[in-house]
XYZ file of C-alpha atoms in Angstrom:
763
model
C 124.373 100.506 83.309
C 122.110 98.383 81.170
C 122.005 94.680 81.923
C 123.933 93.669 78.827
C 125.144 90.505 80.531
C 121.663 88.943 80.269
C 121.670 86.775 77.140
C 118.733 87.005 74.706
C 116.777 83.751 74.780
C 113.128 82.968 74.066
C 112.484 80.836 77.158
C 115.262 81.532 79.647
C 117.034 84.307 81.482
C 120.728 83.450 81.169
C 123.841 84.928 82.735
C 127.304 83.753 81.695
C 130.432 84.726 83.596
C 130.750 85.593 87.277
C 130.877 89.291 88.162
C 130.465 90.423 91.796
C 129.234 93.791 90.460
C 126.072 92.202 89.077
C 125.290 89.753 91.891
C 122.588 91.908 93.527
C 120.929 92.688 90.189
C 120.916 88.999 89.297
C 119.446 88.136 92.685
C 116.405 90.171 91.583
C 116.235 89.035 87.978
C 116.518 85.331 88.794
C 114.005 85.425 91.681
C 111.602 82.507 92.045
C 108.151 82.194 93.620
C 105.013 80.068 93.683
C 102.310 82.448 94.926
C 102.670 81.272 98.524
C 106.321 82.218 99.001
C 109.276 83.505 97.053
C 112.943 84.292 97.262
C 115.673 86.263 95.644
C 118.285 84.242 93.778
C 120.786 84.222 96.636
C 123.527 81.604 96.535
C 122.955 78.556 98.714
C 126.588 78.469 99.836
C 128.229 81.261 101.828
C 128.881 84.462 99.882
C 130.857 87.238 101.577
C 130.506 89.795 98.759
C 127.728 92.410 98.417
C 124.374 90.615 98.475
C 120.738 91.339 99.285
C 119.323 88.337 101.125
C 115.581 87.842 100.758
C 113.014 85.106 101.375
C 109.361 86.059 101.752
C 106.105 84.407 102.824
C 102.852 85.617 101.256
C 100.683 87.569 103.681
C 103.232 87.687 106.518
C 104.150 91.255 107.451
C 105.260 93.530 110.267
C 103.954 97.012 111.202
C 107.207 98.969 111.246
C 106.633 102.125 113.299
C 106.389 105.246 111.158
C 109.518 107.353 110.992
C 109.035 110.971 109.870
C 110.762 114.204 110.718
C 107.590 116.140 111.465
C 104.542 114.302 112.713
C 101.175 115.484 111.386
C 97.723 114.565 112.644
C 96.363 111.707 110.611
C 99.684 110.016 109.899
C 99.458 106.214 109.945
C 101.173 104.738 112.973
C 103.136 102.221 110.923
C 104.321 101.174 107.499
C 103.502 97.517 106.867
C 106.433 95.564 105.526
C 106.724 92.167 103.982
C 109.280 90.425 106.131
C 112.514 88.808 105.224
C 111.611 85.333 106.460
C 113.902 82.735 108.062
C 116.378 81.394 105.533
C 115.928 77.721 104.573
C 118.017 77.588 101.374
C 121.425 77.790 103.065
C 124.005 75.050 102.497
C 127.526 75.683 103.725
C 130.001 73.800 101.540
C 133.603 72.942 102.407
C 136.219 71.011 100.436
C 139.053 69.558 102.510
C 138.000 71.939 105.245
C 138.095 75.061 103.027
C 134.797 76.898 102.735
C 133.390 77.528 99.268
C 132.833 81.287 98.779
C 132.764 82.609 95.216
C 133.828 86.056 96.424
C 137.079 84.573 97.777
C 137.849 81.927 95.158
C 141.139 82.165 93.243
C 139.243 81.639 89.988
C 135.623 81.140 88.868
C 135.160 79.765 85.341
C 132.253 78.720 83.123
C 129.790 80.404 85.488
C 126.264 80.102 84.144
C 122.966 80.896 85.754
C 119.639 80.100 84.068
C 116.068 80.876 85.023
C 114.042 78.468 82.885
C 110.652 80.126 82.537
C 109.100 77.316 80.508
C 109.608 74.769 83.294
C 109.887 76.966 86.391
C 113.363 76.308 87.785
C 116.612 78.130 88.537
C 120.035 76.587 87.876
C 123.642 77.602 88.428
C 126.882 75.915 87.406
C 130.546 76.863 87.594
C 134.086 75.599 87.944
C 135.887 77.068 90.941
C 139.500 77.080 91.986
C 139.760 77.596 95.730
C 142.629 79.462 97.382
C 144.273 76.127 98.175
C 144.300 75.267 94.478
C 141.547 72.620 94.681
C 139.370 72.612 91.551
C 135.693 71.674 91.746
C 132.675 71.629 89.473
C 129.405 72.786 91.075
C 125.909 72.238 89.623
C 122.821 73.567 91.389
C 119.128 73.522 90.558
C 116.220 74.747 92.666
C 112.544 75.562 92.428
C 109.536 76.393 94.559
C 106.860 73.798 93.969
C 103.540 74.870 92.479
C 102.045 71.539 93.536
C 103.183 71.486 97.167
C 103.316 75.244 97.557
C 104.768 75.165 101.067
C 107.946 73.437 99.902
C 110.947 74.168 97.736
C 113.666 71.809 96.539
C 117.397 72.180 95.899
C 119.786 69.820 94.158
C 123.403 70.798 94.877
C 126.263 68.751 93.385
C 130.037 69.045 93.840
C 132.549 67.173 91.684
C 136.258 67.356 92.652
C 138.341 67.826 89.482
C 141.925 68.041 90.688
C 142.046 65.035 93.005
C 140.140 63.177 95.687
C 138.503 65.419 98.312
C 136.591 65.397 101.536
C 133.365 67.310 100.941
C 131.162 68.722 103.658
C 127.579 69.818 103.147
C 125.977 71.725 106.003
C 122.309 72.437 105.235
C 120.905 74.892 107.752
C 117.965 77.026 108.859
C 118.563 80.554 110.136
C 115.999 82.864 111.760
C 118.549 85.502 112.724
C 117.636 87.607 109.701
C 116.804 91.293 109.229
C 115.127 93.547 106.694
C 117.308 95.959 104.742
C 114.551 98.598 104.895
C 113.823 98.580 108.637
C 112.922 102.028 110.015
C 114.210 101.468 113.540
C 116.246 98.247 113.324
C 113.519 96.489 115.271
C 113.620 92.754 115.756
C 110.829 91.509 113.534
C 110.955 87.825 114.483
C 110.841 86.021 117.801
C 112.419 82.573 117.566
C 110.512 80.255 119.919
C 111.975 76.792 119.383
C 114.795 75.177 117.413
C 114.605 71.396 117.046
C 116.202 68.573 115.120
C 114.888 65.080 114.411
C 117.271 62.925 112.373
C 117.703 64.587 108.964
C 114.829 66.969 109.691
C 115.107 70.331 111.439
C 112.565 72.977 112.437
C 112.588 76.574 113.645
C 109.338 77.731 115.193
C 108.801 81.447 115.579
C 106.403 84.313 115.189
C 106.452 87.882 114.003
C 106.453 90.599 116.615
C 103.212 92.635 116.936
C 101.332 90.828 114.134
C 101.890 87.386 115.697
C 102.122 85.365 112.495
C 103.333 81.950 113.642
C 105.572 80.009 111.289
C 107.617 76.850 111.147
C 110.656 76.864 108.881
C 111.687 73.327 108.019
C 114.201 71.215 106.101
C 115.259 67.668 105.333
C 118.121 66.399 103.164
C 119.064 63.336 101.113
C 122.501 62.438 99.708
C 123.805 60.710 96.591
C 127.134 59.648 95.180
C 126.877 59.406 91.392
C 123.096 59.065 91.824
C 123.425 56.207 94.355
C 121.676 56.944 97.647
C 124.026 57.445 100.605
C 123.139 57.038 104.258
C 125.187 59.567 106.217
C 124.568 60.318 109.849
C 124.238 64.043 110.564
C 126.293 65.969 113.096
C 124.052 68.587 114.681
C 125.126 72.211 115.128
C 122.677 74.381 117.011
C 122.431 78.007 118.158
C 119.461 79.997 119.550
C 118.325 81.050 116.032
C 120.156 78.495 113.910
C 120.139 74.779 113.284
C 122.418 72.841 110.926
C 123.142 69.224 110.084
C 126.690 68.513 108.915
C 127.387 65.685 106.454
C 130.877 64.673 105.293
C 131.947 62.234 102.604
C 135.226 61.344 100.931
C 134.779 61.723 97.190
C 137.114 60.473 94.497
C 138.243 62.708 91.648
C 135.492 63.198 89.015
C 132.858 61.554 91.211
C 129.817 63.648 92.125
C 128.479 64.182 95.634
C 124.919 65.571 95.711
C 122.575 66.881 98.362
C 118.820 67.170 97.768
C 117.447 69.634 100.270
C 113.715 70.141 100.811
C 112.585 73.153 102.822
C 109.919 75.763 103.257
C 107.340 77.201 105.630
C 104.109 76.251 107.346
C 102.124 79.247 108.580
C 99.216 79.743 110.953
C 97.364 81.586 108.183
C 96.692 78.088 106.837
C 97.167 75.699 109.788
C 96.578 75.589 113.532
C 99.428 77.169 115.516
C 100.081 73.959 117.444
C 100.184 71.832 114.274
C 102.853 73.683 112.290
C 105.639 71.172 112.982
C 103.321 68.183 112.455
C 102.201 69.657 109.140
C 105.795 70.365 108.122
C 106.711 66.739 108.839
C 103.863 65.501 106.650
C 104.934 67.844 103.839
C 108.497 66.565 104.081
C 107.256 62.971 103.864
C 105.384 63.882 100.661
C 108.332 65.772 99.190
C 110.841 63.031 100.006
C 108.530 60.353 98.607
C 108.204 62.241 95.310
C 111.907 63.064 95.329
C 113.605 65.990 93.661
C 113.048 64.655 90.141
C 109.429 63.706 90.836
C 108.651 67.173 92.175
C 110.461 68.712 89.219
C 108.389 66.680 86.750
C 105.207 67.975 88.427
C 106.657 71.495 88.287
C 107.182 71.217 84.541
C 103.615 69.982 84.060
C 102.160 72.819 86.138
C 104.068 75.461 84.226
C 103.084 73.841 80.928
C 99.451 74.282 81.972
C 100.003 77.947 82.853
C 101.801 78.663 79.579
C 99.156 76.862 77.553
C 96.812 79.756 78.342
C 99.076 82.676 79.237
C 101.838 82.516 76.622
C 102.344 85.256 74.071
C 104.498 84.272 71.109
C 106.541 86.740 69.062
C 108.370 85.625 65.933
C 111.396 87.488 64.665
C 112.376 89.446 67.776
C 114.087 87.418 70.519
C 114.475 90.320 72.971
C 110.794 91.205 72.669
C 109.854 87.535 73.132
C 112.096 87.135 76.161
C 110.678 90.329 77.660
C 107.010 89.370 77.528
C 107.619 85.840 78.815
C 109.697 87.198 81.703
C 106.798 89.472 82.635
C 104.169 86.724 82.394
C 106.399 84.321 84.335
C 106.991 86.718 87.212
C 103.287 87.610 87.462
C 102.419 83.930 87.832
C 105.207 83.394 90.347
C 103.763 86.241 92.444
C 100.013 85.599 92.352
C 97.997 82.619 91.162
C 94.593 83.671 92.469
C 94.111 80.822 94.933
C 93.711 82.948 98.077
C 91.490 86.046 98.231
C 93.362 87.191 101.359
C 96.409 87.855 99.198
C 97.180 90.535 96.664
C 100.014 91.649 94.393
C 102.834 93.759 95.786
C 104.772 96.017 93.383
C 107.955 94.024 94.073
C 106.270 90.665 94.614
C 108.726 88.302 96.299
C 111.800 89.963 94.780
C 112.648 92.735 97.249
C 111.457 94.866 100.145
C 110.782 98.247 98.518
C 107.155 99.419 98.752
C 106.735 97.059 101.712
C 105.320 94.248 99.577
C 101.926 95.862 100.061
C 98.884 96.375 97.857
C 98.687 99.525 95.724
C 96.168 100.768 93.135
C 98.368 99.010 90.564
C 96.350 95.831 91.149
C 93.068 97.353 90.008
C 94.494 99.568 87.273
C 96.947 97.149 85.681
C 96.794 93.592 87.014
C 93.106 92.669 86.884
C 92.919 92.675 83.041
C 95.804 90.184 82.868
C 94.253 87.800 85.383
C 90.770 88.088 83.851
C 91.990 87.127 80.420
C 94.634 84.492 81.230
C 92.822 82.635 84.013
C 89.158 82.116 84.885
C 87.094 85.021 86.158
C 87.161 83.711 89.749
C 90.767 84.846 90.043
C 89.869 88.436 89.147
C 86.798 88.208 91.367
C 89.086 87.249 94.277
C 91.054 90.449 93.712
C 87.819 92.452 93.880
C 86.740 90.502 96.945
C 89.992 91.541 98.634
C 88.851 95.175 98.505
C 85.301 94.356 99.585
C 86.694 92.552 102.622
C 88.573 95.744 103.502
C 85.617 98.124 103.092
C 85.226 98.705 106.844
C 88.907 99.602 107.077
C 88.513 101.995 104.126
C 85.665 103.687 106.003
C 87.872 103.896 109.115
C 90.672 105.407 107.015
C 88.283 108.137 105.841
C 86.954 108.737 109.365
C 90.497 109.387 110.624
C 90.665 112.276 108.135
C 87.288 113.724 109.140
C 84.948 112.111 106.625
C 81.669 110.645 107.808
C 78.508 108.741 106.927
C 80.304 105.681 105.550
C 82.602 107.541 103.144
C 85.414 105.181 102.179
C 88.998 106.060 101.290
C 90.903 103.011 100.190
C 94.547 103.024 101.290
C 97.460 103.923 99.083
C 99.440 101.109 100.708
C 98.018 98.275 102.751
C 98.333 94.734 104.000
C 95.081 94.479 105.947
C 92.980 97.361 104.596
C 94.442 99.955 106.942
C 96.433 102.800 105.411
C 100.111 102.440 106.243
C 101.850 104.784 103.829
C 103.412 107.774 105.551
C 104.394 110.344 102.954
C 101.798 113.076 103.261
C 101.641 113.997 99.580
C 100.972 110.344 98.714
C 98.894 109.117 101.644
C 96.394 111.963 101.869
C 96.611 113.567 98.457
C 96.916 110.707 95.956
C 93.261 109.916 96.461
C 92.685 109.025 92.821
C 93.335 105.411 93.899
C 89.685 105.311 95.003
C 88.751 105.665 91.361
C 90.846 102.658 90.319
C 88.977 100.489 92.856
C 85.636 101.494 91.345
C 86.920 101.233 87.780
C 88.042 97.645 88.429
C 84.456 96.699 89.345
C 83.230 98.253 86.089
C 86.057 96.627 84.130
C 85.342 93.206 85.639
C 81.664 93.348 84.677
C 82.431 94.790 81.244
C 84.799 91.918 80.479
C 83.214 88.922 82.214
C 79.539 89.826 81.926
C 79.222 88.684 85.565
C 76.956 91.332 87.105
C 76.345 89.269 90.239
C 79.416 90.723 91.935
C 77.864 94.203 92.061
C 74.692 93.393 94.066
C 76.558 90.845 96.204
C 79.555 93.002 97.134
C 80.523 95.717 94.672
C 77.710 98.203 95.205
C 78.600 98.761 98.853
C 82.143 99.605 97.747
C 80.823 101.992 95.067
C 78.581 103.746 97.617
C 81.447 104.241 100.068
C 83.645 105.660 97.301
C 80.894 107.966 95.970
C 80.318 109.291 99.475
C 84.003 110.085 99.755
C 84.077 112.028 96.493
C 80.892 113.900 97.399
C 82.459 115.038 100.682
C 85.957 115.649 99.266
C 84.698 118.104 96.655
C 83.777 121.632 97.730
C 81.821 124.357 95.996
C 83.816 127.262 94.574
C 81.725 130.429 94.371
C 84.364 131.985 92.115
C 84.104 129.162 89.586
C 80.450 128.281 90.285
C 81.641 124.674 90.181
C 82.688 121.907 92.527
C 86.453 121.650 92.919
C 88.845 119.158 94.523
C 91.791 120.860 96.192
C 95.144 119.704 97.561
C 95.716 116.477 95.659
C 98.448 114.519 93.911
C 97.504 112.871 90.633
C 99.152 109.805 89.111
C 102.007 112.141 88.171
C 103.843 112.179 91.493
C 106.157 114.922 90.195
C 103.317 117.279 91.170
C 102.179 117.494 94.798
C 99.397 119.408 96.521
C 97.793 120.712 93.348
C 94.249 121.890 92.813
C 91.831 120.317 90.366
C 93.922 117.542 88.908
C 91.934 116.663 85.796
C 92.282 112.907 86.241
C 91.184 113.043 89.886
C 88.198 115.300 89.185
C 87.105 113.275 86.167
C 87.437 110.023 88.088
C 85.405 111.460 90.978
C 82.615 112.463 88.611
C 82.658 109.053 86.916
C 82.609 107.159 90.240
C 79.554 109.066 91.477
C 77.672 108.538 88.223
C 78.601 104.846 88.114
C 77.404 104.344 91.687
C 74.109 106.111 90.901
C 73.610 103.984 87.789
C 74.122 100.735 89.688
C 71.954 101.736 92.644
C 69.061 102.022 90.165
C 69.814 98.655 88.551
C 70.120 96.803 91.866
C 67.001 98.480 93.277
C 65.009 97.339 90.233
C 66.461 93.880 89.514
C 67.965 92.621 92.804
C 65.382 93.530 95.399
C 66.643 91.455 98.332
C 70.232 92.629 97.786
C 69.044 96.215 97.574
C 67.163 95.919 100.866
C 70.251 94.522 102.584
C 72.451 97.292 101.143
C 69.849 99.956 101.967
C 69.692 98.753 105.573
C 73.497 98.701 105.807
C 74.260 102.046 104.179
C 71.109 104.124 104.897
C 71.273 105.811 101.520
C 68.458 108.246 100.783
C 67.085 110.048 97.743
C 68.198 113.354 99.244
C 71.771 112.120 99.534
C 71.783 110.779 95.982
C 70.578 114.157 94.704
C 73.517 115.805 96.467
C 75.893 113.355 94.789
C 74.367 114.130 91.403
C 74.697 117.865 91.984
C 78.420 117.486 92.627
C 78.972 115.201 89.620
C 76.999 117.424 87.236
C 78.889 120.535 88.283
C 82.456 119.241 88.550
C 85.150 121.640 87.405
C 87.768 120.594 84.850
C 90.677 122.934 84.089
C 90.866 123.599 80.341
C 93.128 125.583 78.030
C 91.358 127.359 75.188
C 94.765 128.168 73.690
C 95.866 124.524 73.432
C 92.342 123.057 73.330
C 93.228 120.480 75.991
C 92.241 119.682 79.548
C 94.993 120.842 81.868
C 96.688 118.381 84.170
C 95.794 120.760 86.999
C 95.234 124.444 87.685
C 98.337 126.420 86.838
C 99.991 123.839 84.600
C 100.574 126.484 81.921
C 102.453 128.662 84.417
C 105.354 126.255 84.113
C 108.273 126.715 81.745
C 107.104 124.305 79.051
C 110.361 122.792 77.824
C 109.795 119.341 76.311
C 111.794 116.277 77.300
C 113.508 116.219 73.903
C 115.028 119.628 74.750
C 116.207 118.465 78.173
C 119.929 117.737 78.445
C 120.354 113.950 78.659
C 122.888 114.399 81.442
C 119.979 115.571 83.593
C 118.139 112.248 83.296
C 116.641 110.579 85.213
C 115.522 113.762 86.921
C 114.470 111.874 90.059
C 118.140 111.024 90.606
C 119.672 114.283 89.350
C 117.347 117.074 90.533
C 116.126 118.378 93.880
C 112.482 117.719 94.661
C 111.858 121.473 94.593
C 113.112 121.670 91.020
C 111.067 118.656 89.944
C 107.863 120.134 91.381
C 108.374 123.390 89.466
C 109.080 121.594 86.191
C 106.513 120.515 83.587
C 107.835 116.953 83.596
C 105.381 114.120 84.061
C 106.402 110.883 85.756
C 103.679 108.738 84.164
C 100.331 108.970 82.391
C 98.072 111.402 84.266
C 95.624 113.156 81.952
C 96.396 110.307 79.563
C 95.557 107.774 82.311
C 92.055 109.219 82.167
C 91.998 108.850 78.402
C 93.149 105.233 78.837
C 90.466 104.300 81.387
C 87.636 106.282 79.802
C 88.624 106.031 76.164
C 85.024 105.662 74.967
C 84.025 109.015 76.482
C 86.345 111.047 74.246
C 86.610 111.479 70.506
C 89.599 110.216 68.537
C 90.535 113.832 67.793
C 90.457 114.758 71.499
C 92.627 111.785 72.361
C 95.248 112.547 69.698
C 95.384 116.210 70.731
C 95.972 115.336 74.374
C 98.574 112.680 73.559
C 100.469 115.151 71.405
C 100.388 117.753 74.159
C 101.334 115.626 77.179
C 103.591 112.835 75.966
C 106.425 115.252 75.025
C 106.573 116.349 78.693
C 106.580 112.774 80.038
C 109.878 111.387 81.372
C 108.475 107.857 81.942
C 110.306 107.481 85.251
C 107.526 105.313 86.643
C 107.377 101.633 85.767
C 103.662 102.177 85.084
C 104.262 104.732 82.327
C 105.590 103.005 79.176
C 102.771 100.438 78.958
C 99.956 103.012 78.841
C 101.817 105.092 76.287
C 102.555 101.999 74.180
C 98.847 101.148 74.084
C 97.934 104.695 73.137
C 100.681 105.090 70.520
C 99.451 101.866 68.896
C 95.902 103.223 68.869
C 97.233 106.285 67.049
C 99.040 103.958 64.611
C 102.420 105.358 65.642
C 104.011 101.956 65.580
C 107.658 102.944 65.972
C 106.795 104.806 69.153
C 104.507 102.017 70.355
C 107.280 99.460 69.780
C 109.847 101.587 71.616
C 107.515 101.889 74.608
C 106.777 98.157 74.446
C 110.481 97.279 74.638
C 110.871 99.647 77.554
C 107.991 98.152 79.544
C 108.830 94.531 78.700
C 112.550 94.885 79.406
C 112.323 97.486 82.160
C 114.075 95.161 84.606
C 116.043 92.985 82.188
C 117.742 96.110 80.817
C 117.531 98.019 84.122
C 116.184 101.226 82.582
C 115.669 102.826 86.006
C 119.061 101.739 87.406
C 117.463 100.127 90.448
C 116.803 96.485 89.594
C 118.965 95.263 92.466
C 116.160 96.467 94.791
C 113.700 94.040 93.168
C 111.503 93.697 90.087
C 108.540 95.834 89.019
C 105.884 93.135 89.239
C 102.643 95.104 88.911
C 103.830 97.018 85.844
C 104.495 93.649 84.201
C 100.751 93.260 83.761
C 100.903 96.506 81.802
C 103.384 94.834 79.470
C 100.806 92.151 78.733
C 98.261 94.917 78.091
C 100.633 96.682 75.704
C 100.463 93.665 73.384
C 96.857 92.561 73.876
C 95.250 96.013 74.129
C 97.950 97.902 72.245
C 99.014 95.888 69.212
C 96.022 93.526 69.466
C 93.616 96.442 69.953
C 91.392 94.357 72.231
C 88.432 96.237 73.692
C 84.861 95.543 74.770
C 82.455 97.489 72.550
C 78.699 97.227 72.889
C 79.154 94.182 75.134
C 81.162 92.505 72.358
C 84.818 91.495 72.193
C 86.537 93.736 69.660
C 89.964 93.782 67.994
C 91.844 96.251 65.823
C 95.148 94.482 65.288
C 98.462 96.029 64.318
C 101.970 94.601 64.172
C 105.378 96.241 64.609
C 107.609 96.061 61.544
C 110.241 94.293 63.696
C 108.002 91.231 64.139
C 107.081 88.531 61.672
C 104.039 87.517 63.717
C 102.651 87.290 67.233
C 99.866 85.416 68.982
C 98.010 85.453 72.294
C 95.001 83.820 73.924
C 92.216 85.332 76.005
C 89.529 83.702 78.085
C 86.461 85.813 77.332
C 83.391 84.700 79.255
C 84.584 81.067 79.276
C 85.379 81.135 75.577
C 89.074 80.754 74.781
C 90.082 82.658 71.664
C 93.519 82.592 70.077
C 94.570 85.604 68.043
C 97.318 85.135 65.416
C 98.656 88.296 63.770
C 101.223 88.325 60.958
C 102.409 91.041 58.596
C 99.843 89.818 56.060
C 96.760 88.750 58.001
C 95.013 88.178 61.320
C 93.347 84.882 62.225
C 91.044 84.096 65.134
C 90.609 80.587 66.517
C 87.970 79.487 69.013
C 89.758 76.862 71.093
C 86.912 76.183 73.529
C 83.453 77.480 74.273
C 80.526 78.383 72.046
C 80.434 80.097 68.660
C 81.145 83.748 69.277
C 80.435 86.996 67.442
C 83.335 89.414 67.728
C 84.175 92.750 66.127
C 87.221 93.031 63.888
C 87.938 96.592 62.770
C 84.318 97.407 63.724
C 82.868 94.630 61.527
C 81.067 91.626 63.005
C 82.800 88.261 62.563
C 81.625 84.884 63.851
C 84.341 82.710 65.364
C 83.634 78.976 65.433
C 85.498 75.901 66.595
C 87.269 73.939 63.887
């Protein structure tokens, strides 16, 4: 079903009316995060209906032992998983001794949940009639602080409506939690110590195997009609649980409120033996600022983020809500402060994909962070891969490669491959190309070449060595071929000569060769260091060049297009429009055998190559390939609609571009893939940003110059966005009648508009 219960609103995600059938979906959609931690929108009070509990700490993971039916040499030993962390948000609530549980209430009225994206908070309110007949009004607000990013705050108020009542709040911490996606039902956490000190409580523990040490903490304050109450806690303690119980007699229509502060300190950031001390200091800060003080800071921090990152759309509320939801969730997931962190496909909203790093970061996320923040944030994402170069070399060695060849992992937490589906782990090697392309893309956009001699060239050399060794010479074709791969289209496995993979391999080798020459000439000391580290030789570089110059690309003379892979035309070429709608989505309706024999494409594959390397093909070639491949594309990957939206806009097919834009921007809000309860599609959200800025805005870098070819859907009156280009902030305003460019900060700048040079100056 589509998520029709989500109300259109420019700045908020709003749900009205309580429905147990949508609770798990809403837990995903209303998720909150601050870059350091995040959580699904679980209820604070007990809920006995279907729910997917989830709280997550950035960078904390567990190596869940691989589970496969048939072990093959080279399989990773484990699949790294972001862990469901100890729960700090819990508050048991009882009225006259009866526990509040929305799943068991006689009646729930006026239920409203709001995720306010402008200010960065989540609220919930409802009137409940308990089984005993007691009526109460409940109002809840919570957020994860961007300012004190180890703490979150909850305000939870209960107002008795049908008479005086005794109300009990029991804030608690619970480390007896599990992951829904555990392979073996292992215990992921070891609880070491549970302590209480007045209103404060702490659970110290560590992850098994990876030994991440954490302290989960809480402290509470109480108010009656905004007047501070001093209530002595009654402690309730178990081996993995600590609670403080607080009771108060409340008159009818008076409001009893708890402010709960909680969160995590982690040994990634503090000494192991100082986690409780640090937590106490954080609680002192949080309590001193108070809930409202922290919330004011939260609003200011989000105002600063939106000042740069916002995209406005006039005349189309659903489109506006969609893009802001995407931008909001990206900023909740990753803020660029810590180069040890990266962006998981589900962020802090679920456990699927293990919360690990994929090639999505380089292919889709880096452009968003380059343009909406300063270039250091994007550089940190590149640095993440440089820091894992040795692991990438180890990954290649495990598969028989040598001499410093590097294969970056499909899925990773620490640089080591931990994905264990053969056709993905060992065949979807095109991800190496995305790593190299991101280095090129970073330099192209920022003009900061320093990254390449300092770090990037060593990565490029390792990748080029991999492609050189992965290709083999075919005497029959008199060309170099790459066999047994999976391209971006995962509805094809173990194919030969995937065009995108072969083209990317050729490009990577040539780009590495080009930069070796530049660094050798202009960065002598860096070159000597790299030469000593990598032992590259002229003979080796000649071998690389031979492979690149003689790479094979499958081509159809009949259709005048590059083929997705050898044998693509052997398929029964029935387009998606001729496929019975009852068969969609095919990944839920068909056997894998049937999918693999079909012509259907999960996401851009050949067209991914035309997206990355647009300048290397003519407009006629691009249009021909789009017309051939898009009709076979089922768009059952979250990464598909954004690329096709950008390309449809380039072809001036605005109805199609708009349709793809709505699909990428509202992928989760409208639950196109019928799986939102598992979590959000965070990395594809950066593609949504690209679909406006690169699609409708037509932003490119041409001849080292910022270029725009703007278009506007007929459904919109106007739209605007800002980009930070080389420390110059430019605002682009597009209406149905005209396009205006404003230089908000920086120096006068020459840009290209529809291929003509225009100087942008500050007013």
